[in-house]
Amino acid sequence: MTERLTGHTLLIGLMAYPIRHSMSPTMHNEAFAKLGLDYAYLAFEVENEQLKDAVQAIRALGLRGSNVSMPNKQEIIQYLDEVSPEAQLIGAVNTVTNKDAKGHLVGYNTDGIGAMEALKDEGVEVKDAIITLTGAGGAGTAVAVQAAFDGAKEIRIFNINDGVFENAKETAKKINEHTACVATATDLSDQEAFKKSIAESSIYIDATGAGMKPLEDVSLIEDPSMIRSDLVVFDVVYSPRETKLLKFAKEQGAKKAINGLGMMLYQGAAAFKLFTDEDMPVSYIKELLFNEE
């Protein structure tokens, strides 16, 4: 990679904490190299306390932009000059571009786009679908909003009645006000409502941390009767590649059992396009990074 760097190399960042585990730098830098683009992508461990200065550094140093992950996705909005419609509705930003390198910073959210593209890649259509979604944090909100934009008939959001549950209700309200989709928010402790919703849905999306460390042994579905041969199960977790939920869904004969690798890839591809105005070589990156077992 060093031989590609020049005095004209444009820098793109990734600001989050912790972040050293991320696959994004490898994904973007391999794509730059494949296309012969004079960019470099680096990860910076930035928390809320350093975020204001870090955003100012994008302007001062002329970075092309930056991806943003937890815990900064909501906090960063106040420091930006402009926020895209989907990011406004979601209330979180994961991609920032420095327009014309002149310090005008625009925030976007590509997480939901990534999820929808991942489903499309698997031949799953969200238009006119009834979707049951667990999780109302950043990922869940992005998925719900983008699914509504993409024509889902109903989105039924389930979350435990904690601090995030208010966000579930607010997200449902925004979707109902700004799209033709019908959205509801329900306490996950109402298991009868949860089971009924899945029985009426063609797609179930888990956007919680269940199945990921330290919750590897957790699945929100353990009743075999909830998994049908025409049900698509999508877990946004990509490490491990097969969560307890996905393993169970496969064993019970679900139509599809999809992990979060595709969402990771396609949210990155959408950000790549915003940064470079070029299409990420998705097939190449998928083969290079995501097909290893």
Short mmCIF file of C-alpha atoms in Angstrom, two decimals:
data_model
loop_
_atom_site.label_atom_id
_atom_site.label_comp_id
_atom_site.label_asym_id
_atom_site.label_seq_id
_atom_site.Cartn_x
_atom_site.Cartn_y
_atom_site.Cartn_z
CA MET A 1 0.00 0.00 0.00
CA THR A 2 2.88 2.42 0.76
CA GLU A 3 3.93 2.60 -2.88
CA ARG A 4 0.50 3.98 -3.76
CA LEU A 5 0.81 7.02 -1.48
CA THR A 6 1.73 10.32 -3.10
CA GLY A 7 1.74 13.98 -2.26
CA HIS A 8 -1.79 14.08 -3.69
CA THR A 9 -3.21 11.18 -1.68
CA LEU A 10 -6.60 12.01 -0.14
CA LEU A 11 -7.29 10.72 3.35
CA ILE A 12 -10.55 9.18 4.53
CA GLY A 13 -11.05 8.36 8.19
CA LEU A 14 -13.07 6.07 10.41
CA MET A 15 -13.89 7.53 13.82
CA ALA A 16 -15.18 5.28 16.59
CA TYR A 17 -14.21 3.57 19.83
CA PRO A 18 -13.20 0.79 19.92
CA ILE A 19 -12.42 0.41 16.22
CA ARG A 20 -9.17 -1.53 15.67
CA HIS A 21 -11.20 -4.68 14.94
CA SER A 22 -13.00 -3.10 11.97
CA MET A 23 -12.83 -4.61 8.49
CA SER A 24 -13.56 -1.24 6.88
CA PRO A 25 -9.95 -0.05 6.41
CA THR A 26 -8.99 -3.26 4.61
CA MET A 27 -12.16 -3.20 2.52
CA HIS A 28 -11.76 0.41 1.37
CA ASN A 29 -7.98 0.30 0.84
CA GLU A 30 -8.22 -2.89 -1.21
CA ALA A 31 -10.91 -1.22 -3.33
CA PHE A 32 -8.74 1.89 -3.82
CA ALA A 33 -5.83 -0.30 -4.91
CA LYS A 34 -7.97 -2.32 -7.30
CA LEU A 35 -9.26 0.84 -9.00
CA GLY A 36 -5.94 2.70 -8.86
CA LEU A 37 -7.41 5.53 -6.77
CA ASP A 38 -5.08 7.84 -4.83
CA TYR A 39 -6.87 7.51 -1.47
CA ALA A 40 -5.96 6.07 1.92
CA TYR A 41 -8.42 4.97 4.63
CA LEU A 42 -7.32 4.97 8.28
CA ALA A 43 -9.05 4.14 11.55
CA PHE A 44 -8.93 6.64 14.44
CA GLU A 45 -10.07 5.79 17.95
CA VAL A 46 -12.30 8.76 18.78
CA GLU A 47 -14.86 9.01 21.57
CA ASN A 48 -17.49 11.70 22.18
CA GLU A 49 -15.01 13.81 24.16
CA GLN A 50 -12.65 14.16 21.18
CA LEU A 51 -15.31 14.23 18.49
CA LYS A 52 -15.67 17.99 18.09
CA ASP A 53 -11.92 18.39 17.55
CA ALA A 54 -11.83 15.37 15.24
CA VAL A 55 -14.58 16.83 13.06
CA GLN A 56 -12.74 20.13 12.92
CA ALA A 57 -9.66 18.18 11.79
CA ILE A 58 -11.63 16.92 8.76
CA ARG A 59 -12.04 20.56 7.76
CA ALA A 60 -8.56 21.76 8.76
CA LEU A 61 -6.65 18.89 7.12
CA GLY A 62 -8.87 18.61 4.07
CA LEU A 63 -9.87 14.97 4.59
CA ARG A 64 -12.21 13.70 1.87
CA GLY A 65 -14.48 12.49 4.63
CA SER A 66 -14.90 9.93 7.36
CA ASN A 67 -17.02 7.02 8.39
CA VAL A 68 -18.43 7.17 11.89
CA SER A 69 -19.39 4.37 14.23
CA MET A 70 -20.34 3.98 17.88
CA PRO A 71 -20.40 5.92 20.10
CA ASN A 72 -20.36 8.91 17.74
CA LYS A 73 -23.21 8.36 15.25
CA GLN A 74 -25.71 10.63 16.97
CA GLU A 75 -23.27 13.00 18.67
CA ILE A 76 -21.64 14.04 15.39
CA ILE A 77 -24.79 15.57 13.88
CA GLN A 78 -24.42 18.81 15.84
CA TYR A 79 -21.00 19.45 14.30
CA LEU A 80 -22.05 19.03 10.65
CA ASP A 81 -23.24 21.63 8.15
CA GLU A 82 -25.85 19.46 6.46
CA VAL A 83 -27.56 16.11 7.05
CA SER A 84 -29.26 13.98 4.40
CA PRO A 85 -33.00 13.18 4.69
CA GLU A 86 -32.50 9.54 5.65
CA ALA A 87 -29.92 10.43 8.30
CA GLN A 88 -32.27 13.06 9.72
CA LEU A 89 -35.06 10.51 9.99
CA ILE A 90 -32.75 7.90 11.51
CA GLY A 91 -31.17 10.44 13.84
CA ALA A 92 -27.68 9.07 13.23
CA VAL A 93 -24.83 9.49 10.75
CA ASN A 94 -22.26 6.89 9.69
CA THR A 95 -20.68 8.70 6.72
CA VAL A 96 -19.42 12.29 6.44
CA THR A 97 -18.21 13.89 3.22
CA ASN A 98 -16.14 17.05 2.95
CA LYS A 99 -17.82 18.64 -0.05
CA ASP A 100 -15.22 19.82 -2.57
CA ALA A 101 -12.66 19.63 0.28
CA LYS A 102 -13.82 23.10 1.31
CA GLY A 103 -14.96 22.26 4.83
CA HIS A 104 -18.68 21.87 4.12
CA LEU A 105 -19.47 18.62 5.93
CA VAL A 106 -22.50 16.56 4.94
CA GLY A 107 -23.71 13.59 6.99
CA TYR A 108 -25.35 10.46 5.56
CA ASN A 109 -26.43 7.09 6.89
CA THR A 110 -25.68 4.10 4.65
CA ASP A 111 -26.45 1.35 7.21
CA GLY A 112 -30.04 0.87 6.05
CA ILE A 113 -29.00 0.96 2.39
CA GLY A 114 -26.45 -1.75 3.19
CA ALA A 115 -29.10 -3.96 4.79
CA MET A 116 -31.53 -3.57 1.89
CA GLU A 117 -28.83 -4.26 -0.70
CA ALA A 118 -27.76 -7.35 1.26
CA LEU A 119 -31.33 -8.66 1.15
CA LYS A 120 -31.63 -7.84 -2.54
CA ASP A 121 -28.37 -9.71 -3.16
CA GLU A 122 -30.04 -12.78 -1.66
CA GLY A 123 -33.12 -12.36 -3.85
CA VAL A 124 -35.28 -11.01 -1.02
CA GLU A 125 -37.77 -8.25 -1.87
CA VAL A 126 -38.84 -5.81 0.85
CA LYS A 127 -41.41 -3.97 -1.25
CA ASP A 128 -44.91 -4.73 0.07
CA ALA A 129 -43.44 -7.03 2.72
CA ILE A 130 -44.46 -7.29 6.37
CA ILE A 131 -41.26 -7.19 8.42
CA THR A 132 -40.73 -8.02 12.08
CA LEU A 133 -37.66 -6.26 13.46
CA THR A 134 -36.04 -6.65 16.87
CA GLY A 135 -33.78 -3.86 18.08
CA ALA A 136 -34.32 -0.11 18.06
CA GLY A 137 -30.75 1.13 18.39
CA GLY A 138 -28.72 2.67 15.58
CA ALA A 139 -28.70 -0.36 13.28
CA GLY A 140 -32.35 -1.23 13.87
CA THR A 141 -33.49 2.35 13.27
CA ALA A 142 -31.51 2.59 10.04
CA VAL A 143 -32.91 -0.72 8.78
CA ALA A 144 -36.49 0.25 9.68
CA VAL A 145 -36.31 3.65 7.99
CA GLN A 146 -34.69 2.36 4.80
CA ALA A 147 -37.13 -0.55 4.55
CA ALA A 148 -39.96 1.98 4.80
CA PHE A 149 -38.36 4.14 2.10
CA ASP A 150 -38.00 1.02 -0.07
CA GLY A 151 -41.70 0.23 0.09
CA ALA A 152 -42.22 -2.22 2.95
CA LYS A 153 -45.92 -2.57 3.75
CA GLU A 154 -45.51 -2.90 7.52
CA ILE A 155 -42.59 -2.76 9.95
CA ARG A 156 -43.24 -4.12 13.41
CA ILE A 157 -40.48 -3.06 15.79
CA PHE A 158 -39.94 -5.04 18.99
CA ASN A 159 -37.57 -3.97 21.76
CA ILE A 160 -37.28 -4.57 25.47
CA ASN A 161 -38.83 -1.79 27.50
CA ASP A 162 -35.60 0.04 28.29
CA GLY A 163 -34.24 3.48 27.38
CA VAL A 164 -34.09 2.50 23.72
CA PHE A 165 -37.80 1.64 23.61
CA GLU A 166 -38.65 5.34 23.40
CA ASN A 167 -36.57 5.44 20.23
CA ALA A 168 -38.60 2.52 18.85
CA LYS A 169 -41.81 4.49 19.38
CA GLU A 170 -40.27 7.64 17.89
CA THR A 171 -38.99 5.72 14.86
CA ALA A 172 -42.43 4.21 14.25
CA LYS A 173 -43.97 7.68 14.52
CA LYS A 174 -41.51 9.15 12.00
CA ILE A 175 -42.06 6.30 9.54
CA ASN A 176 -45.84 6.72 9.76
CA GLU A 177 -45.55 10.46 9.22
CA HIS A 178 -43.05 10.45 6.37
CA THR A 179 -43.71 7.24 4.40
CA ALA A 180 -46.62 5.07 3.26
CA CYS A 181 -45.40 2.24 5.46
CA VAL A 182 -47.30 1.34 8.65
CA ALA A 183 -44.94 1.03 11.62
CA THR A 184 -45.57 -0.08 15.20
CA ALA A 185 -43.45 -0.43 18.33
CA THR A 186 -44.13 -3.21 20.84
CA ASP A 187 -42.47 -4.35 24.06
CA LEU A 188 -40.55 -7.56 23.37
CA SER A 189 -41.79 -8.98 26.67
CA ASP A 190 -45.14 -9.45 24.91
CA GLN A 191 -44.10 -12.79 23.46
CA GLU A 192 -47.55 -13.61 22.11
CA ALA A 193 -47.52 -10.43 20.03
CA PHE A 194 -43.96 -11.25 18.90
CA LYS A 195 -44.91 -14.77 17.79
CA LYS A 196 -48.04 -13.52 16.02
CA SER A 197 -46.04 -10.83 14.21
CA ILE A 198 -43.47 -13.31 12.91
CA ALA A 199 -46.25 -15.66 11.81
CA GLU A 200 -47.64 -12.83 9.67
CA SER A 201 -44.24 -11.64 8.36
CA SER A 202 -42.17 -12.76 5.39
CA ILE A 203 -38.95 -11.30 6.83
CA TYR A 204 -37.56 -11.33 10.38
CA ILE A 205 -34.59 -9.04 11.09
CA ASP A 206 -32.59 -9.18 14.31
CA ALA A 207 -30.77 -5.86 14.79
CA THR A 208 -29.80 -6.49 18.43
CA GLY A 209 -26.46 -7.64 19.81
CA ALA A 210 -27.82 -11.12 20.55
CA GLY A 211 -25.46 -13.76 19.18
CA MET A 212 -22.41 -11.49 19.33
CA LYS A 213 -19.83 -11.48 22.13
CA PRO A 214 -20.55 -11.67 25.03
CA LEU A 215 -24.03 -12.89 24.05
CA GLU A 216 -23.00 -15.77 21.77
CA ASP A 217 -25.44 -18.15 23.46
CA VAL A 218 -28.45 -15.83 23.11
CA SER A 219 -31.18 -16.06 20.48
CA LEU A 220 -34.48 -14.18 20.65
CA ILE A 221 -36.17 -17.11 18.89
CA GLU A 222 -35.95 -20.60 20.35
CA ASP A 223 -39.42 -21.93 19.53
CA PRO A 224 -39.23 -24.15 16.40
CA SER A 225 -42.83 -23.28 15.48
CA MET A 226 -41.76 -19.66 14.80
CA ILE A 227 -39.50 -20.67 11.90
CA ARG A 228 -41.33 -21.44 8.66
CA SER A 229 -40.10 -22.63 5.28
CA ASP A 230 -41.19 -19.30 3.71
CA LEU A 231 -39.58 -17.07 6.38
CA VAL A 232 -36.40 -15.08 5.68
CA VAL A 233 -34.23 -14.63 8.78
CA PHE A 234 -31.63 -11.84 8.66
CA ASP A 235 -29.21 -11.20 11.52
CA VAL A 236 -27.17 -7.98 11.24
CA VAL A 237 -24.34 -9.56 13.29
CA TYR A 238 -21.40 -10.69 11.12
CA SER A 239 -19.04 -11.94 13.82
CA PRO A 240 -19.60 -14.81 14.37
CA ARG A 241 -20.79 -15.52 10.85
CA GLU A 242 -23.36 -17.98 12.13
CA THR A 243 -25.12 -16.79 15.27
CA LYS A 244 -27.25 -19.04 17.43
CA LEU A 245 -30.33 -17.57 15.71
CA LEU A 246 -29.04 -18.33 12.20
CA LYS A 247 -27.97 -21.86 13.13
CA PHE A 248 -31.44 -22.48 14.59
CA ALA A 249 -33.16 -20.97 11.55
CA LYS A 250 -31.19 -23.23 9.21
CA GLU A 251 -31.95 -26.31 11.32
CA GLN A 252 -35.66 -25.49 11.27
CA GLY A 253 -35.74 -25.02 7.50
CA ALA A 254 -36.07 -21.25 7.10
CA LYS A 255 -36.22 -20.02 3.51
CA LYS A 256 -33.06 -17.94 4.04
CA ALA A 257 -30.69 -17.43 6.97
CA ILE A 258 -28.56 -14.37 6.22
CA ASN A 259 -25.76 -12.87 8.34
CA GLY A 260 -24.58 -9.26 8.47
CA LEU A 261 -21.59 -9.55 6.14
CA GLY A 262 -23.61 -8.31 3.17
CA MET A 263 -24.87 -5.33 5.15
CA MET A 264 -21.27 -4.55 6.14
CA LEU A 265 -20.16 -4.77 2.51
CA TYR A 266 -22.94 -2.73 0.95
CA GLN A 267 -23.01 0.04 3.56
CA GLY A 268 -19.29 0.38 2.81
CA ALA A 269 -19.96 0.40 -0.93
CA ALA A 270 -22.51 3.20 -0.53
CA ALA A 271 -20.03 5.22 1.53
CA PHE A 272 -17.28 4.51 -1.03
CA LYS A 273 -19.45 6.02 -3.75
CA LEU A 274 -20.06 9.13 -1.64
CA PHE A 275 -16.33 9.54 -0.97
CA THR A 276 -14.96 8.85 -4.45
CA ASP A 277 -17.85 9.11 -6.96
CA GLU A 278 -16.74 5.63 -8.08
CA ASP A 279 -18.46 2.28 -7.64
CA MET A 280 -16.74 -0.06 -5.23
CA PRO A 281 -15.65 -3.30 -6.99
CA VAL A 282 -18.11 -5.25 -4.85
CA SER A 283 -17.56 -8.69 -6.42
CA TYR A 284 -13.81 -8.39 -5.97
CA ILE A 285 -14.10 -7.25 -2.33
CA LYS A 286 -16.66 -9.95 -1.58
CA GLU A 287 -14.35 -12.63 -2.96
CA LEU A 288 -11.32 -11.19 -1.19
CA LEU A 289 -12.76 -10.62 2.28
CA PHE A 290 -16.15 -12.20 2.77
CA ASN A 291 -16.18 -15.65 1.17
CA GLU A 292 -13.64 -17.17 3.57
CA GLU A 293 -15.13 -19.54 6.08
#
